[in-house]
Amino acid sequence: MYTFPKMSIINLSKSIAESMGMEIYQGTLNELNVDFDAGNIDVNKWVFGFVSPPNIEDETSEDGDITTTYPYTAYIVKRLPNPTNEYRTADVQPTIDAALLKARYFTHKFTEDDSVTNKTVKAKYPTIYGHFDLHLFGVGIDVEFEVNEGFTGCEYLNSINQ
């Protein structure tokens, strides 16, 4: 089996999120809610969720090197225990503020990686306020990263020849 020459986007995301003490989850908020209901996720931990990009764009240079633009979507949420769906903004704002701090740190750490070619990114952090029945609060991370993982287009040939 072929191994990629550098760290993949999901592995980089996992590495950063785990270094921040968060549980990593690959899937949407709806999927996370289902797994919370099933008891598969620790309800007391911060969760870093990675959503696979729906569209990836490549640009190939003259030497065959591929730079990929990833429309990166993730979220950082925490479940707040509350018997009802009635929340006061003043009560949940500290959780949202903590999630925003974590999201900004994550984005900063991600752009420090050598594979990220454009170190200046514009990130949006939409508020996640009480989503689904398990009271998930935090922020999303919407950003486009330009990444060069050392691919040239020959990786496919290398993988089938091994």
PDB file of C-alpha atoms in Angstrom, residues 9-18 20-33 35-36 41-42 45-53 71-79 99 102-103 106-107 110 124-126 128 132 136-143 145:
ATOM      1  CA  ILE A   9      -5.094  17.074   6.193  1.00  0.00           C
ATOM      2  CA  ILE A  10      -7.123  14.805   8.479  1.00  0.00           C
ATOM      3  CA  ASN A  11      -3.997  13.550  10.267  1.00  0.00           C
ATOM      4  CA  LEU A  12      -2.771  17.111  10.779  1.00  0.00           C
ATOM      5  CA  SER A  13      -6.204  18.069  12.118  1.00  0.00           C
ATOM      6  CA  LYS A  14      -6.213  15.088  14.495  1.00  0.00           C
ATOM      7  CA  SER A  15      -2.715  15.853  15.714  1.00  0.00           C
ATOM      8  CA  ILE A  16      -3.541  19.481  16.535  1.00  0.00           C
ATOM      9  CA  ALA A  17      -6.951  18.711  18.080  1.00  0.00           C
ATOM     10  CA  GLU A  18      -5.543  15.915  20.243  1.00  0.00           C
ATOM     11  CA  MET A  20      -5.395  20.557  22.582  1.00  0.00           C
ATOM     12  CA  GLY A  21      -7.088  17.784  24.592  1.00  0.00           C
ATOM     13  CA  MET A  22     -10.133  17.475  22.356  1.00  0.00           C
ATOM     14  CA  GLU A  23     -11.833  14.339  21.155  1.00  0.00           C
ATOM     15  CA  ILE A  24     -11.615  14.104  17.373  1.00  0.00           C
ATOM     16  CA  TYR A  25     -14.704  13.252  15.349  1.00  0.00           C
ATOM     17  CA  GLN A  26     -15.059  12.902  11.592  1.00  0.00           C
ATOM     18  CA  GLY A  27     -18.596  13.737  10.537  1.00  0.00           C
ATOM     19  CA  THR A  28     -21.330  16.344  10.658  1.00  0.00           C
ATOM     20  CA  LEU A  29     -23.009  17.771  13.751  1.00  0.00           C
ATOM     21  CA  ASN A  30     -26.016  15.580  13.015  1.00  0.00           C
ATOM     22  CA  GLU A  31     -23.821  12.458  12.965  1.00  0.00           C
ATOM     23  CA  LEU A  32     -22.144  13.601  16.180  1.00  0.00           C
ATOM     24  CA  ASN A  33     -25.538  13.971  17.826  1.00  0.00           C
ATOM     25  CA  ASP A  35     -23.131   9.110  18.320  1.00  0.00           C
ATOM     26  CA  PHE A  36     -23.666  11.136  21.497  1.00  0.00           C
ATOM     27  CA  ILE A  41     -18.667  10.041  22.574  1.00  0.00           C
ATOM     28  CA  ASP A  42     -17.569  11.321  25.986  1.00  0.00           C
ATOM     29  CA  LYS A  45     -15.074  16.535  26.550  1.00  0.00           C
ATOM     30  CA  TRP A  46     -14.652  19.205  23.937  1.00  0.00           C
ATOM     31  CA  VAL A  47     -15.176  17.699  20.490  1.00  0.00           C
ATOM     32  CA  PHE A  48     -13.286  18.739  17.375  1.00  0.00           C
ATOM     33  CA  GLY A  49     -15.343  17.701  14.362  1.00  0.00           C
ATOM     34  CA  PHE A  50     -13.916  17.482  10.844  1.00  0.00           C
ATOM     35  CA  VAL A  51     -16.309  17.501   7.894  1.00  0.00           C
ATOM     36  CA  SER A  52     -14.914  16.052   4.672  1.00  0.00           C
ATOM     37  CA  PRO A  53     -14.753  18.737   1.978  1.00  0.00           C
ATOM     38  CA  PRO A  71     -12.576  24.292   1.627  1.00  0.00           C
ATOM     39  CA  TYR A  72     -12.028  23.321   5.244  1.00  0.00           C
ATOM     40  CA  THR A  73     -15.053  22.873   7.484  1.00  0.00           C
ATOM     41  CA  ALA A  74     -14.794  21.854  11.109  1.00  0.00           C
ATOM     42  CA  TYR A  75     -16.367  22.683  14.461  1.00  0.00           C
ATOM     43  CA  ILE A  76     -15.479  22.774  18.125  1.00  0.00           C
ATOM     44  CA  VAL A  77     -18.370  22.027  20.458  1.00  0.00           C
ATOM     45  CA  LYS A  78     -19.149  21.019  23.976  1.00  0.00           C
ATOM     46  CA  ARG A  79     -22.340  19.557  25.350  1.00  0.00           C
ATOM     47  CA  ALA A  99     -14.647  27.443  21.616  1.00  0.00           C
ATOM     48  CA  LYS A 102      -9.716  27.080  20.624  1.00  0.00           C
ATOM     49  CA  ALA A 103     -10.768  27.540  16.976  1.00  0.00           C
ATOM     50  CA  PHE A 106      -6.331  25.565  15.822  1.00  0.00           C
ATOM     51  CA  THR A 107      -6.289  27.738  12.686  1.00  0.00           C
ATOM     52  CA  PHE A 110      -2.693  24.547  11.104  1.00  0.00           C
ATOM     53  CA  LYS A 124     -15.069  32.416   9.621  1.00  0.00           C
ATOM     54  CA  TYR A 125     -16.247  31.089  12.970  1.00  0.00           C
ATOM     55  CA  PRO A 126     -20.050  30.753  12.933  1.00  0.00           C
ATOM     56  CA  ILE A 128     -23.119  26.870  17.136  1.00  0.00           C
ATOM     57  CA  PHE A 132     -29.785  19.237  18.242  1.00  0.00           C
ATOM     58  CA  LEU A 136     -24.155  21.393  21.544  1.00  0.00           C
ATOM     59  CA  PHE A 137     -22.513  24.809  21.837  1.00  0.00           C
ATOM     60  CA  GLY A 138     -19.371  26.193  20.244  1.00  0.00           C
ATOM     61  CA  VAL A 139     -18.184  27.506  16.897  1.00  0.00           C
ATOM     62  CA  GLY A 140     -17.592  26.275  13.392  1.00  0.00           C
ATOM     63  CA  ILE A 141     -14.398  26.779  11.418  1.00  0.00           C
ATOM     64  CA  ASP A 142     -14.843  27.731   7.753  1.00  0.00           C
ATOM     65  CA  VAL A 143     -11.609  28.473   5.907  1.00  0.00           C
ATOM     66  CA  PHE A 145      -6.279  26.286   3.118  1.00  0.00           C
TER      67      PHE A 145
END
